[in-house]
mmCIF file of C-alpha atoms in Angstrom:
data_model
loop_
_atom_site.group_PDB
_atom_site.id
_atom_site.type_symbol
_atom_site.label_atom_id
_atom_site.label_comp_id
_atom_site.label_asym_id
_atom_site.label_seq_id
_atom_site.Cartn_x
_atom_site.Cartn_y
_atom_site.Cartn_z
ATOM 1 C CA MET A 25 86.724 153.917 105.103
ATOM 2 C CA HIS A 26 88.550 150.675 104.032
ATOM 3 C CA GLU A 27 85.793 148.492 102.413
ATOM 4 C CA THR A 28 86.685 144.981 101.516
ATOM 5 C CA PRO A 29 84.656 142.727 99.328
ATOM 6 C CA LYS A 30 81.903 140.389 100.563
ATOM 7 C CA PRO A 31 83.021 136.926 101.978
ATOM 8 C CA PHE A 32 82.086 134.013 100.211
ATOM 9 C CA THR A 33 81.537 130.462 100.829
ATOM 10 C CA VAL A 34 83.611 127.256 99.421
ATOM 11 C CA HIS A 35 82.329 123.886 100.355
ATOM 12 C CA GLY A 36 81.038 125.116 103.529
ATOM 13 C CA VAL A 37 84.069 127.237 104.521
ATOM 14 C CA THR A 38 83.475 131.104 104.649
ATOM 15 C CA LEU A 39 86.430 132.772 102.990
ATOM 16 C CA HIS A 40 87.234 136.491 103.434
ATOM 17 C CA SER A 41 90.073 136.401 100.844
ATOM 18 C CA ARG A 42 89.535 135.602 97.115
ATOM 19 C CA PHE A 43 93.543 135.190 96.958
ATOM 20 C CA PHE A 44 94.410 131.484 96.562
ATOM 21 C CA LEU A 45 98.284 131.328 96.659
ATOM 22 C CA GLY A 46 100.622 128.509 95.745
ATOM 23 C CA SER A 47 103.577 127.511 98.040
ATOM 24 C CA ALA A 48 106.352 126.614 95.367
ATOM 25 C CA GLY A 49 109.394 128.065 94.037
ATOM 26 C CA TYR A 50 110.076 130.566 96.822
ATOM 27 C CA PRO A 51 113.740 131.353 97.477
ATOM 28 C CA SER A 52 113.463 130.434 101.334
ATOM 29 C CA PRO A 53 111.018 129.269 103.874
ATOM 30 C CA GLN A 54 111.033 132.707 105.321
ATOM 31 C CA VAL A 55 110.031 134.286 102.244
ATOM 32 C CA LEU A 56 107.372 132.000 101.579
ATOM 33 C CA GLN A 57 105.860 132.660 105.135
ATOM 34 C CA GLU A 58 106.017 136.319 104.703
ATOM 35 C CA ALA A 59 104.500 136.174 101.280
ATOM 36 C CA LEU A 60 101.763 134.115 102.618
ATOM 37 C CA LEU A 61 101.122 136.590 105.430
ATOM 38 C CA ALA A 62 101.125 139.593 102.894
ATOM 39 C CA SER A 63 99.001 137.946 100.530
ATOM 40 C CA GLY A 64 96.153 137.534 103.078
ATOM 41 C CA ALA A 65 95.369 134.072 101.469
ATOM 42 C CA GLN A 66 93.256 131.863 103.334
ATOM 43 C CA VAL A 67 93.463 129.068 100.892
ATOM 44 C CA VAL A 68 97.035 127.637 99.985
ATOM 45 C CA THR A 69 97.972 124.803 97.590
ATOM 46 C CA VAL A 70 100.538 122.083 98.467
ATOM 47 C CA GLY A 71 101.436 118.958 96.869
ATOM 48 C CA LEU A 72 102.944 115.318 97.212
ATOM 49 C CA ARG A 73 105.889 113.637 95.859
ATOM 50 C CA ARG A 74 107.341 110.251 95.957
ATOM 51 C CA SER A 75 109.700 109.929 98.556
ATOM 52 C CA HIS A 76 113.500 109.576 97.737
ATOM 53 C CA ALA A 77 116.951 109.415 99.636
ATOM 54 C CA SER A 78 117.705 113.310 99.613
ATOM 55 C CA GLY A 79 115.959 113.740 102.501
ATOM 56 C CA GLY A 80 113.858 116.811 103.547
ATOM 57 C CA ASP A 81 112.641 120.083 102.015
ATOM 58 C CA ASN A 82 114.483 122.562 104.322
ATOM 59 C CA GLY A 83 111.452 123.420 106.360
ATOM 60 C CA PHE A 84 109.114 124.852 103.243
ATOM 61 C CA VAL A 85 106.329 122.689 104.247
ATOM 62 C CA ALA A 86 106.611 123.483 107.966
ATOM 63 C CA SER A 87 106.328 127.131 106.851
ATOM 64 C CA VAL A 88 102.997 126.659 104.967
ATOM 65 C CA LEU A 89 101.594 124.639 107.720
ATOM 66 C CA GLN A 90 102.439 127.206 110.217
ATOM 67 C CA ALA A 91 101.246 129.935 108.222
ATOM 68 C CA VAL A 92 97.783 128.216 107.581
ATOM 69 C CA ARG A 93 97.389 127.077 110.805
ATOM 70 C CA GLU A 94 97.875 130.749 112.227
ATOM 71 C CA ARG A 95 95.205 132.165 109.890
ATOM 72 C CA GLY A 96 92.665 129.560 110.165
ATOM 73 C CA GLY A 97 93.363 128.896 106.684
ATOM 74 C CA GLN A 98 92.556 126.020 104.435
ATOM 75 C CA LEU A 99 94.930 123.593 102.620
ATOM 76 C CA LEU A 100 94.282 122.690 99.023
ATOM 77 C CA PRO A 101 96.658 119.514 98.087
ATOM 78 C CA ASN A 102 96.811 119.041 94.217
ATOM 79 C CA THR A 103 97.517 116.154 91.957
ATOM 80 C CA ALA A 104 100.354 117.725 89.905
ATOM 81 C CA GLY A 105 102.381 115.300 87.743
ATOM 82 C CA CYS A 106 99.292 112.764 87.126
ATOM 83 C CA ARG A 107 98.781 111.929 83.726
ATOM 84 C CA SER A 108 95.696 109.443 84.234
ATOM 85 C CA ALA A 109 92.781 109.424 86.020
ATOM 86 C CA THR A 110 93.703 106.557 87.975
ATOM 87 C CA GLU A 111 96.835 108.098 89.252
ATOM 88 C CA ALA A 112 94.909 111.215 90.038
ATOM 89 C CA VAL A 113 92.383 109.222 92.082
ATOM 90 C CA ALA A 114 94.970 107.433 93.925
ATOM 91 C CA LEU A 115 97.086 110.667 94.804
ATOM 92 C CA ALA A 116 93.963 112.402 95.999
ATOM 93 C CA HIS A 117 93.337 109.696 98.323
ATOM 94 C CA MET A 118 97.030 109.964 99.859
ATOM 95 C CA ALA A 119 96.756 113.606 99.923
ATOM 96 C CA ARG A 120 93.490 113.268 102.078
ATOM 97 C CA GLU A 121 95.161 111.060 104.492
ATOM 98 C CA LEU A 122 98.641 113.236 104.752
ATOM 99 C CA TYR A 123 97.037 116.791 104.876
ATOM 100 C CA GLY A 124 93.735 115.585 106.723
ATOM 101 C CA THR A 125 91.619 117.447 103.916
ATOM 102 C CA HIS A 126 89.101 116.334 101.564
ATOM 103 C CA TRP A 127 89.637 119.241 99.563
ATOM 104 C CA ILE A 128 91.739 118.332 96.359
ATOM 105 C CA LYS A 129 93.041 120.507 93.373
ATOM 106 C CA LEU A 130 92.532 117.937 90.513
ATOM 107 C CA GLU A 131 95.384 118.212 87.870
ATOM 108 C CA VAL A 132 95.167 115.434 85.018
ATOM 109 C CA VAL A 133 97.659 116.760 82.330
ATOM 110 C CA GLY A 134 96.914 115.961 78.914
ATOM 111 C CA ASP A 135 99.734 117.582 76.902
ATOM 112 C CA GLU A 136 103.226 117.806 77.851
ATOM 113 C CA HIS A 137 104.186 121.028 76.139
ATOM 114 C CA THR A 138 101.140 123.270 77.411
ATOM 115 C CA LEU A 139 100.437 121.174 80.371
ATOM 116 C CA GLN A 140 97.065 121.387 79.251
ATOM 117 C CA PRO A 141 94.569 119.394 81.482
ATOM 118 C CA CYS A 142 93.165 116.527 79.859
ATOM 119 C CA PRO A 143 89.459 116.771 79.777
ATOM 120 C CA TRP A 144 88.658 113.153 79.648
ATOM 121 C CA GLY A 145 91.124 112.185 82.618
ATOM 122 C CA THR A 146 89.853 115.041 84.493
ATOM 123 C CA LEU A 147 86.016 114.299 84.174
ATOM 124 C CA GLU A 148 86.840 110.639 84.924
ATOM 125 C CA ALA A 149 88.747 111.303 88.055
ATOM 126 C CA ALA A 150 86.332 114.028 89.150
ATOM 127 C CA THR A 151 83.343 111.587 88.801
ATOM 128 C CA GLN A 152 85.116 109.011 90.871
ATOM 129 C CA LEU A 153 86.414 111.668 93.777
ATOM 130 C CA VAL A 154 83.054 113.068 94.187
ATOM 131 C CA LYS A 155 81.636 109.798 94.756
ATOM 132 C CA ASP A 156 84.625 109.202 97.322
ATOM 133 C CA GLY A 157 83.434 112.218 99.374
ATOM 134 C CA PHE A 158 86.171 114.773 97.886
ATOM 135 C CA ALA A 159 85.589 118.455 97.235
ATOM 136 C CA VAL A 160 87.119 118.575 93.930
ATOM 137 C CA PHE A 161 88.549 121.577 92.571
ATOM 138 C CA PRO A 162 89.472 120.649 88.945
ATOM 139 C CA TYR A 163 91.976 122.497 86.962
ATOM 140 C CA CYS A 164 90.601 122.947 83.537
ATOM 141 C CA THR A 165 90.562 124.741 80.317
ATOM 142 C CA ASP A 166 88.255 127.489 79.649
ATOM 143 C CA ASP A 167 85.916 125.190 77.460
ATOM 144 C CA LEU A 168 82.207 125.445 78.300
ATOM 145 C CA VAL A 169 81.093 122.045 77.352
ATOM 146 C CA SER A 170 83.680 120.114 79.231
ATOM 147 C CA ALA A 171 83.163 122.513 82.067
ATOM 148 C CA GLN A 172 79.378 121.520 82.260
ATOM 149 C CA ARG A 173 80.173 117.920 82.136
ATOM 150 C CA LEU A 174 82.412 118.587 85.227
ATOM 151 C CA VAL A 175 79.380 120.347 87.010
ATOM 152 C CA ASP A 176 77.264 117.538 86.063
ATOM 153 C CA ALA A 177 79.712 115.012 87.687
ATOM 154 C CA GLY A 178 78.940 117.103 90.906
ATOM 155 C CA CYS A 179 81.942 119.661 91.113
ATOM 156 C CA GLN A 180 80.907 123.003 92.715
ATOM 157 C CA VAL A 181 83.919 124.687 91.984
ATOM 158 C CA LEU A 182 85.830 124.892 88.469
ATOM 159 C CA MET A 183 89.311 126.271 88.104
ATOM 160 C CA PRO A 184 89.751 127.260 84.373
ATOM 161 C CA TRP A 185 93.390 128.421 83.237
ATOM 162 C CA GLY A 186 94.063 131.930 82.155
ATOM 163 C CA ALA A 187 97.007 130.817 80.185
ATOM 164 C CA PRO A 188 99.346 127.887 80.460
ATOM 165 C CA ILE A 189 100.745 126.897 83.801
ATOM 166 C CA GLY A 190 103.555 129.300 84.897
ATOM 167 C CA SER A 191 103.424 131.185 81.670
ATOM 168 C CA GLY A 192 102.366 134.408 83.307
ATOM 169 C CA GLN A 193 100.603 135.799 79.979
ATOM 170 C CA GLY A 194 97.356 136.657 81.637
ATOM 171 C CA LEU A 195 93.646 136.032 80.567
ATOM 172 C CA LEU A 196 94.471 134.755 76.807
ATOM 173 C CA ASN A 197 90.476 134.257 75.918
ATOM 174 C CA PRO A 198 88.542 136.801 77.996
ATOM 175 C CA TRP A 199 85.531 135.909 75.905
ATOM 176 C CA ALA A 200 85.528 132.217 76.868
ATOM 177 C CA LEU A 201 85.923 133.051 80.568
ATOM 178 C CA ARG A 202 83.148 135.752 80.378
ATOM 179 C CA THR A 203 81.010 132.944 78.784
ATOM 180 C CA LEU A 204 81.793 130.452 81.579
ATOM 181 C CA ARG A 205 80.678 133.056 84.018
ATOM 182 C CA ALA A 206 77.498 133.709 82.303
ATOM 183 C CA ARG A 207 76.531 130.287 81.734
ATOM 184 C CA LEU A 208 77.490 128.702 85.100
ATOM 185 C CA PRO A 209 76.355 131.593 87.391
ATOM 186 C CA ASP A 210 75.886 129.112 90.321
ATOM 187 C CA ILE A 211 79.251 127.516 90.246
ATOM 188 C CA THR A 212 82.527 128.886 92.014
ATOM 189 C CA LEU A 213 84.644 129.884 89.395
ATOM 190 C CA VAL A 214 88.462 130.425 90.134
ATOM 191 C CA VAL A 215 90.980 131.540 87.553
ATOM 192 C CA ASP A 216 93.872 129.063 87.764
ATOM 193 C CA ALA A 217 97.432 129.300 86.187
ATOM 194 C CA GLY A 218 98.731 131.849 83.604
ATOM 195 C CA LEU A 219 98.563 135.037 85.895
ATOM 196 C CA GLY A 220 101.665 137.168 85.747
ATOM 197 C CA LEU A 221 100.574 140.701 86.708
ATOM 198 C CA PRO A 222 98.292 142.083 89.395
ATOM 199 C CA SER A 223 96.317 143.714 86.576
ATOM 200 C CA HIS A 224 95.476 140.157 85.181
ATOM 201 C CA ALA A 225 94.026 139.290 88.469
ATOM 202 C CA ALA A 226 92.029 142.387 88.759
ATOM 203 C CA GLN A 227 90.665 141.458 85.138
ATOM 204 C CA ALA A 228 89.418 138.093 86.269
ATOM 205 C CA MET A 229 87.998 139.622 89.330
ATOM 206 C CA GLU A 230 86.255 142.103 87.193
ATOM 207 C CA LEU A 231 84.824 139.406 85.047
ATOM 208 C CA GLY A 232 82.906 138.206 87.895
ATOM 209 C CA PHE A 233 85.121 135.238 88.989
ATOM 210 C CA ASP A 234 85.003 134.341 92.511
ATOM 211 C CA ALA A 235 88.646 133.861 93.177
ATOM 212 C CA VAL A 236 91.989 133.470 91.535
ATOM 213 C CA LEU A 237 94.634 131.195 92.191
ATOM 214 C CA LEU A 238 98.314 131.968 91.202
ATOM 215 C CA ASN A 239 101.853 130.877 92.230
ATOM 216 C CA SER A 240 104.718 131.697 89.946
ATOM 217 C CA ALA A 241 103.377 135.423 89.583
ATOM 218 C CA VAL A 242 104.627 135.897 93.301
ATOM 219 C CA SER A 243 107.245 133.349 93.875
ATOM 220 C CA GLN A 244 109.055 134.390 90.793
ATOM 221 C CA ALA A 245 108.918 138.077 91.243
ATOM 222 C CA ARG A 246 111.924 139.893 92.255
ATOM 223 C CA GLU A 247 110.360 140.645 95.529
ATOM 224 C CA PRO A 248 107.837 137.954 96.386
ATOM 225 C CA VAL A 249 106.538 139.411 99.599
ATOM 226 C CA ARG A 250 105.713 142.884 97.803
ATOM 227 C CA MET A 251 104.224 141.346 94.833
ATOM 228 C CA ALA A 252 101.900 139.149 97.314
ATOM 229 C CA ARG A 253 100.670 142.235 98.567
ATOM 230 C CA ALA A 254 100.133 143.987 95.295
ATOM 231 C CA PHE A 255 97.997 140.916 94.093
ATOM 232 C CA ALA A 256 95.934 141.157 97.101
ATOM 233 C CA HIS A 257 95.094 144.599 96.401
ATOM 234 C CA ALA A 258 94.330 143.968 92.808
ATOM 235 C CA VAL A 259 91.898 140.989 93.911
ATOM 236 C CA GLN A 260 90.479 143.193 96.003
ATOM 237 C CA ALA A 261 89.973 145.897 93.576
ATOM 238 C CA GLY A 262 88.625 143.912 90.873
ATOM 239 C CA ARG A 263 86.141 142.241 92.814
ATOM 240 C CA LEU A 264 84.943 145.770 94.537
ATOM 241 C CA GLY A 265 84.659 146.737 90.914
ATOM 242 C CA PHE A 266 82.690 143.829 89.814
ATOM 243 C CA GLU A 267 80.279 144.274 92.834
ATOM 244 C CA ALA A 268 79.921 147.976 92.282
ATOM 245 C CA GLY A 269 78.614 147.189 88.784
ATOM 246 C CA ALA A 270 80.597 148.628 85.810
ATOM 247 C CA MET A 271 78.914 150.896 83.589
ATOM 248 C CA ALA A 272 77.766 150.086 80.284
ATOM 249 C CA PRO A 273 80.514 150.721 77.598
ATOM 250 C CA GLN A 274 79.421 153.180 74.905
ATOM 251 C CA PRO A 275 80.414 153.339 71.346
ATOM 252 C CA MET A 276 80.871 157.068 71.109
ATOM 253 C CA ALA A 277 81.999 159.897 73.530
ATOM 254 C CA VAL A 278 79.169 160.873 76.265
ATOM 255 C CA ALA A 279 79.982 164.134 77.794
ATOM 256 C CA SER A 280 80.053 163.820 81.695
ATOM 257 C CA THR A 281 79.953 167.310 82.765
ATOM 258 C CA PRO A 282 76.351 168.848 82.805
ATOM 259 C CA VAL A 283 77.119 172.208 81.310
ATOM 260 C CA THR A 284 74.488 174.257 79.542
ATOM 261 C CA GLY A 285 75.329 174.944 75.781
ATOM 262 C CA ARG A 286 78.920 176.264 75.074
ATOM 263 C CA PRO A 287 80.479 178.426 78.103
ATOM 264 C CA LEU A 288 81.752 181.644 75.972
ATOM 265 C CA LEU A 289 79.387 181.365 72.963
ATOM 266 C CA ILE A 290 77.338 184.450 73.265
ATOM 267 C CA GLY A 291 73.801 184.613 71.402
ATOM 268 C CA MET B 10 113.036 98.892 87.920
ATOM 269 C CA PRO B 11 115.894 96.878 89.051
ATOM 270 C CA ASP B 12 116.186 92.945 88.730
ATOM 271 C CA MET B 13 114.441 91.466 91.927
ATOM 272 C CA ALA B 14 116.195 88.729 93.672
ATOM 273 C CA PRO B 15 113.793 86.201 95.294
ATOM 274 C CA ASP B 16 112.484 87.202 98.715
ATOM 275 C CA THR B 17 112.930 90.721 98.095
ATOM 276 C CA LEU B 18 110.737 93.867 97.392
ATOM 277 C CA GLN B 19 111.238 97.090 96.076
ATOM 278 C CA PHE B 20 110.771 100.066 98.692
ATOM 279 C CA ASN B 21 110.980 103.278 96.886
ATOM 280 C CA ASP B 22 114.299 103.192 94.918
ATOM 281 C CA HIS B 23 116.076 100.147 96.470
ATOM 282 C CA LEU B 24 115.537 96.693 97.293
ATOM 283 C CA LEU B 25 114.942 95.068 100.648
ATOM 284 C CA PRO B 26 114.446 91.646 102.199
ATOM 285 C CA CYS B 27 110.694 90.414 102.206
ATOM 286 C CA PRO B 28 110.640 87.782 104.847
ATOM 287 C CA SER B 29 107.564 85.815 105.454
ATOM 288 C CA GLY B 30 104.930 87.559 107.115
ATOM 289 C CA LEU B 31 106.080 91.061 106.874
ATOM 290 C CA THR B 32 103.372 93.680 106.908
ATOM 291 C CA LEU B 33 103.479 97.192 105.559
ATOM 292 C CA GLN B 34 103.395 98.679 109.099
ATOM 293 C CA ALA B 35 106.536 96.646 109.960
ATOM 294 C CA LEU B 36 108.319 97.677 106.861
ATOM 295 C CA LEU B 37 107.604 101.415 107.328
ATOM 296 C CA ALA B 38 108.799 101.044 110.969
ATOM 297 C CA SER B 39 111.967 99.505 109.932
ATOM 298 C CA GLN B 40 112.780 102.338 107.699
ATOM 299 C CA GLY B 41 111.979 104.878 110.651
ATOM 300 C CA LEU B 42 108.757 106.208 108.818
ATOM 301 C CA THR B 43 105.783 106.823 110.824
ATOM 302 C CA PRO B 44 102.465 106.688 109.162
ATOM 303 C CA GLU B 45 101.779 110.254 109.984
ATOM 304 C CA ARG B 46 104.661 111.268 107.617
ATOM 305 C CA VAL B 47 103.915 109.425 104.503
ATOM 306 C CA ALA B 48 101.160 108.015 102.429
ATOM 307 C CA THR B 49 101.704 104.572 101.001
ATOM 308 C CA ALA B 50 100.936 102.609 97.735
ATOM 309 C CA VAL B 51 101.789 99.107 97.281
ATOM 310 C CA ASN B 52 102.029 97.941 93.552
ATOM 311 C CA ALA B 53 100.196 101.328 92.609
ATOM 312 C CA ARG B 54 97.175 101.071 94.873
ATOM 313 C CA PHE B 55 96.903 103.569 97.646
ATOM 314 C CA VAL B 56 96.851 101.520 101.230
ATOM 315 C CA PRO B 57 95.478 103.719 104.011
ATOM 316 C CA ARG B 58 96.598 103.777 107.444
ATOM 317 C CA THR B 59 94.075 101.677 109.000
ATOM 318 C CA LEU B 60 95.164 98.826 106.570
ATOM 319 C CA HIS B 61 98.894 98.938 107.254
ATOM 320 C CA ALA B 62 98.929 96.492 110.053
ATOM 321 C CA SER B 63 96.896 93.871 108.070
ATOM 322 C CA THR B 64 98.811 94.304 104.790
ATOM 323 C CA ALA B 65 101.002 91.551 104.229
ATOM 324 C CA LEU B 66 103.763 92.009 101.799
ATOM 325 C CA GLN B 67 104.872 89.311 99.301
ATOM 326 C CA PRO B 68 108.193 89.104 97.461
ATOM 327 C CA GLY B 69 108.258 91.260 94.229
ATOM 328 C CA ASP B 70 105.932 93.819 95.699
ATOM 329 C CA HIS B 71 106.653 97.464 94.957
ATOM 330 C CA VAL B 72 106.266 99.704 97.900
ATOM 331 C CA VAL B 73 106.179 103.534 97.385
ATOM 332 C CA THR B 74 105.696 106.262 99.840
ATOM 333 C CA PHE B 75 104.668 109.990 99.269
ATOM 334 C CA GLU B 76 105.444 112.731 101.285
ATOM 335 C CA ALA B 77 104.112 116.363 101.493
ATOM 336 C CA ILE B 78 105.706 119.079 99.544
ATOM 337 C CA VAL B 79 105.041 122.587 98.346
ATOM 338 C CA GLY B 80 102.915 123.102 95.252
ATOM 339 C CA GLY B 81 100.999 125.349 93.053
#
């Protein structure tokens, strides 16, 4: 029997997939659409940019919109590129108007080298956007105290990084992520950024995270569609493993076969 | 930002005439843009669609439009 993890609810929307997927960097609109389908993702991230004279996007956005519409999914626009709370708040309002959703992935970058989110700018923007009626999904670090402040500001979802954006390094600090899970048991936690392998996603889910969000690990794979499928399996496996309850690690060997004494020793 | 002649405004990357009474709605229409395709900021402040018709533009204003793209 094929068992899937239990559905969960985010801001009133029931989701059957715990795999959130980004839409950037795919080799073609067709590959993007096939990868979205293979992933089973219901939540798909999109962005905004300043208009310029070079014209359209060759059909990439249309592919995303079609795939999400067909699956009854949810768009999650981001505020990528913002360096201040003021910028991020303005861009969030534009995203709400353009995409017709009050969900926003809040990104306020604080360091150009690591693209580490700025905890102060993120908190300031989150506070305002919650007041403005947004469902805020803040991209944040794994720092517990700044995460708690975001919760205090009204964020029901937090998206801590596993590693810097696009680095593919996996979970650099599992202890911090485990701590977040333990200290914020009622908050929806999504590992966002830094995942490179399906095993990284499985590890995040085994830690009890509610979902993972990734982009480059799929779009930059040699075969994005197959990698999307691989991540989908890994997310399901990790979540099922978490729900099933892992055994407690033991410091020494513990025999598993219930033998009586030694098989060939007489007397 | 380029030097702006009197009675012009900056629209994205170029300068345009700004006649008296020009509204944001009229400017977007003159550029072939429907409100569904872009979101708009004037002088770095978001202007919702519902206010396009009542937003009068002034010489020296900076109008920027944003469009949907893929993203992570």
